[in-house]
């Protein structure tokens, strides 16, 4: 009769299966809780999730109808996260918990979705390349700042990233048609530029005879038509016009080439700046991995071509190519595993020591980058400080300028009555003294008719210094809070003043 397994075996197996996810999840949750505010790139999905949770079917109250942005975006990602977080938000509303904690909730839920997709990839890395590759894949991801920091950021790129990670895991598993379908969903619904990744991967699968052309066309076209129908249905209702959001984005960025209005970088910027800063030690290791383990080459080459193709567009941001980082990390993990296995051999031991040193340097760089990001949301901190300073029940009107709104303020940060808010644009400095705002939050040090109450510092730059640590953050006043000098209740409070 077979002897039953000890009780600890199942728990040990559980930890072996989920321990690495807990590590990555803890780091991502720390980033989300410590830097909960959002910036302008995230504003659409943040406001959309707020409105879905708090205004439900009253679409006329939704923020996007007043501030539509440059190009429309899909509501589908916001709906998914809002539905998942709605039970927790419902309980918080019953308990009169401030809306700010709903922001943290939706951020954490989005991070869970992103990390679940990363777990699917990690499991396939273990099956295909072994346990050591899995361990180094997790460690390299953990010491990189940007991937886990972005994992909870409600950007279209991050909604797409979850599907890209799913596609990578299916690719490693050998489910090639499903790989293409996952990329099509990501491209049609969330980020049209995923077509630059779908093309090289699809071509690689066709050339290797992993899929037939007829099958690929049949599955891809049917998936695309279903996704187009779904996004047009949902988003046409929400935007109140017939709309396929990602088609308009594609037209704006690629056909009209207007994305360059937001700044341009050199053609090599992704390879000489964005990827080195985001991948750190994994960047040189991923190149070594291609040389040491030929199994990764068929996977690396299409993803590399994705970055090359994206480099042709003049406007560049790290978030545009963030979907390439997990695959590059897989290649880096293979190089790290090879160095570890050969660490006792002559020549290899020195390379192994250099790798360990690079791990420590990468960890230090990520800590500095986190501190810079922590101080990069002065608008959110300023509104929070204003709420804490004035607890009176008298009605108050706060004007929030564009810079403040872009650096941390969202509807999740607003309090209920007696607080009221205005984001009215194109008000000149001279006009403020004629308006009856109680408080102003903006980037101006002095405004006629208002007293500067306090200032909030924000990150300015990193400074090299001849001591330990060699890097320090330089901060300077970014957002100023002003009080109406005609309001005696405002002037009676104890304010720290402005520098």
PDB file of N, CA and C in Angstrom, residues 5 53 64 67 103 119 123 147 179 195 197 206 232 235 283 299 316 350 361 400 405 496:
ATOM      1  N   UNK A   5       1.874  11.029   1.183  1.00  0.00           N
ATOM      2  CA  UNK A   5       2.892  12.081   1.222  1.00  0.00           C
ATOM      3  C   UNK A   5       2.730  12.910   2.486  1.00  0.00           C
ATOM      4  N   UNK A  53     -16.530  53.037 -11.932  1.00  0.00           N
ATOM      5  CA  UNK A  53     -16.799  52.616 -10.555  1.00  0.00           C
ATOM      6  C   UNK A  53     -17.736  53.561  -9.817  1.00  0.00           C
ATOM      7  N   UNK A  64     -14.071  61.747 -19.966  1.00  0.00           N
ATOM      8  CA  UNK A  64     -13.575  61.784 -21.344  1.00  0.00           C
ATOM      9  C   UNK A  64     -14.445  62.633 -22.263  1.00  0.00           C
ATOM     10  N   UNK A  67     -12.835  66.084 -21.405  1.00  0.00           N
ATOM     11  CA  UNK A  67     -11.414  66.121 -21.779  1.00  0.00           C
ATOM     12  C   UNK A  67     -11.106  64.881 -22.617  1.00  0.00           C
ATOM     13  N   UNK A 103      -8.045  54.053  -5.933  1.00  0.00           N
ATOM     14  CA  UNK A 103      -6.962  54.159  -6.911  1.00  0.00           C
ATOM     15  C   UNK A 103      -5.903  53.097  -6.650  1.00  0.00           C
ATOM     16  N   UNK A 119       3.765  35.191 -14.982  1.00  0.00           N
ATOM     17  CA  UNK A 119       3.887  33.849 -14.400  1.00  0.00           C
ATOM     18  C   UNK A 119       3.742  32.777 -15.486  1.00  0.00           C
ATOM     19  N   UNK A 123       6.630  29.982 -16.220  1.00  0.00           N
ATOM     20  CA  UNK A 123       6.407  28.524 -16.198  1.00  0.00           C
ATOM     21  C   UNK A 123       6.922  27.879 -17.476  1.00  0.00           C
ATOM     22  N   UNK A 147      10.023  47.485 -15.443  1.00  0.00           N
ATOM     23  CA  UNK A 147       8.999  46.503 -15.797  1.00  0.00           C
ATOM     24  C   UNK A 147       7.987  46.329 -14.667  1.00  0.00           C
ATOM     25  N   UNK A 179      -0.692  31.933 -30.323  1.00  0.00           N
ATOM     26  CA  UNK A 179       0.262  33.038 -30.177  1.00  0.00           C
ATOM     27  C   UNK A 179      -0.145  34.214 -31.051  1.00  0.00           C
ATOM     28  N   UNK A 195       1.288  45.327 -34.149  1.00  0.00           N
ATOM     29  CA  UNK A 195       1.426  44.751 -35.491  1.00  0.00           C
ATOM     30  C   UNK A 195       2.888  44.639 -35.892  1.00  0.00           C
ATOM     31  N   UNK A 197       5.188  43.695 -33.925  1.00  0.00           N
ATOM     32  CA  UNK A 197       5.656  42.452 -33.302  1.00  0.00           C
ATOM     33  C   UNK A 197       4.988  41.248 -33.948  1.00  0.00           C
ATOM     34  N   UNK A 206       5.854  31.163 -40.213  1.00  0.00           N
ATOM     35  CA  UNK A 206       5.611  30.683 -41.571  1.00  0.00           C
ATOM     36  C   UNK A 206       6.880  30.106 -42.195  1.00  0.00           C
ATOM     37  N   UNK A 232     -15.524  48.155 -31.392  1.00  0.00           N
ATOM     38  CA  UNK A 232     -16.391  49.174 -32.004  1.00  0.00           C
ATOM     39  C   UNK A 232     -17.711  49.274 -31.249  1.00  0.00           C
ATOM     40  N   UNK A 235     -16.841  50.815 -27.540  1.00  0.00           N
ATOM     41  CA  UNK A 235     -16.301  52.177 -27.549  1.00  0.00           C
ATOM     42  C   UNK A 235     -17.202  53.158 -28.282  1.00  0.00           C
ATOM     43  N   UNK A 283      20.871  43.610 -20.088  1.00  0.00           N
ATOM     44  CA  UNK A 283      21.064  44.060 -21.471  1.00  0.00           C
ATOM     45  C   UNK A 283      22.282  43.401 -22.111  1.00  0.00           C
ATOM     46  N   UNK A 299      13.472  32.921 -31.182  1.00  0.00           N
ATOM     47  CA  UNK A 299      12.545  33.755 -30.422  1.00  0.00           C
ATOM     48  C   UNK A 299      13.051  35.193 -30.305  1.00  0.00           C
ATOM     49  N   UNK A 316       9.680  58.447 -29.548  1.00  0.00           N
ATOM     50  CA  UNK A 316      10.069  57.216 -28.859  1.00  0.00           C
ATOM     51  C   UNK A 316       9.864  57.354 -27.350  1.00  0.00           C
ATOM     52  N   UNK A 350      35.982  34.726 -13.364  1.00  0.00           N
ATOM     53  CA  UNK A 350      36.070  36.183 -13.398  1.00  0.00           C
ATOM     54  C   UNK A 350      34.804  36.792 -13.992  1.00  0.00           C
ATOM     55  N   UNK A 361      25.157  46.573  -8.853  1.00  0.00           N
ATOM     56  CA  UNK A 361      25.066  47.916  -9.444  1.00  0.00           C
ATOM     57  C   UNK A 361      23.659  48.154  -9.985  1.00  0.00           C
ATOM     58  N   UNK A 400      -7.148  73.511 -10.554  1.00  0.00           N
ATOM     59  CA  UNK A 400      -5.989  72.663 -10.815  1.00  0.00           C
ATOM     60  C   UNK A 400      -5.521  72.936 -12.233  1.00  0.00           C
ATOM     61  N   UNK A 405      -2.386  68.651 -12.897  1.00  0.00           N
ATOM     62  CA  UNK A 405      -3.177  67.488 -13.300  1.00  0.00           C
ATOM     63  C   UNK A 405      -2.310  66.426 -13.965  1.00  0.00           C
ATOM     64  N   UNK A 496       2.815  76.784   5.919  1.00  0.00           N
ATOM     65  CA  UNK A 496       4.280  76.862   5.997  1.00  0.00           C
ATOM     66  C   UNK A 496       4.886  77.955   5.130  1.00  0.00           C
TER      67      UNK A 496
END
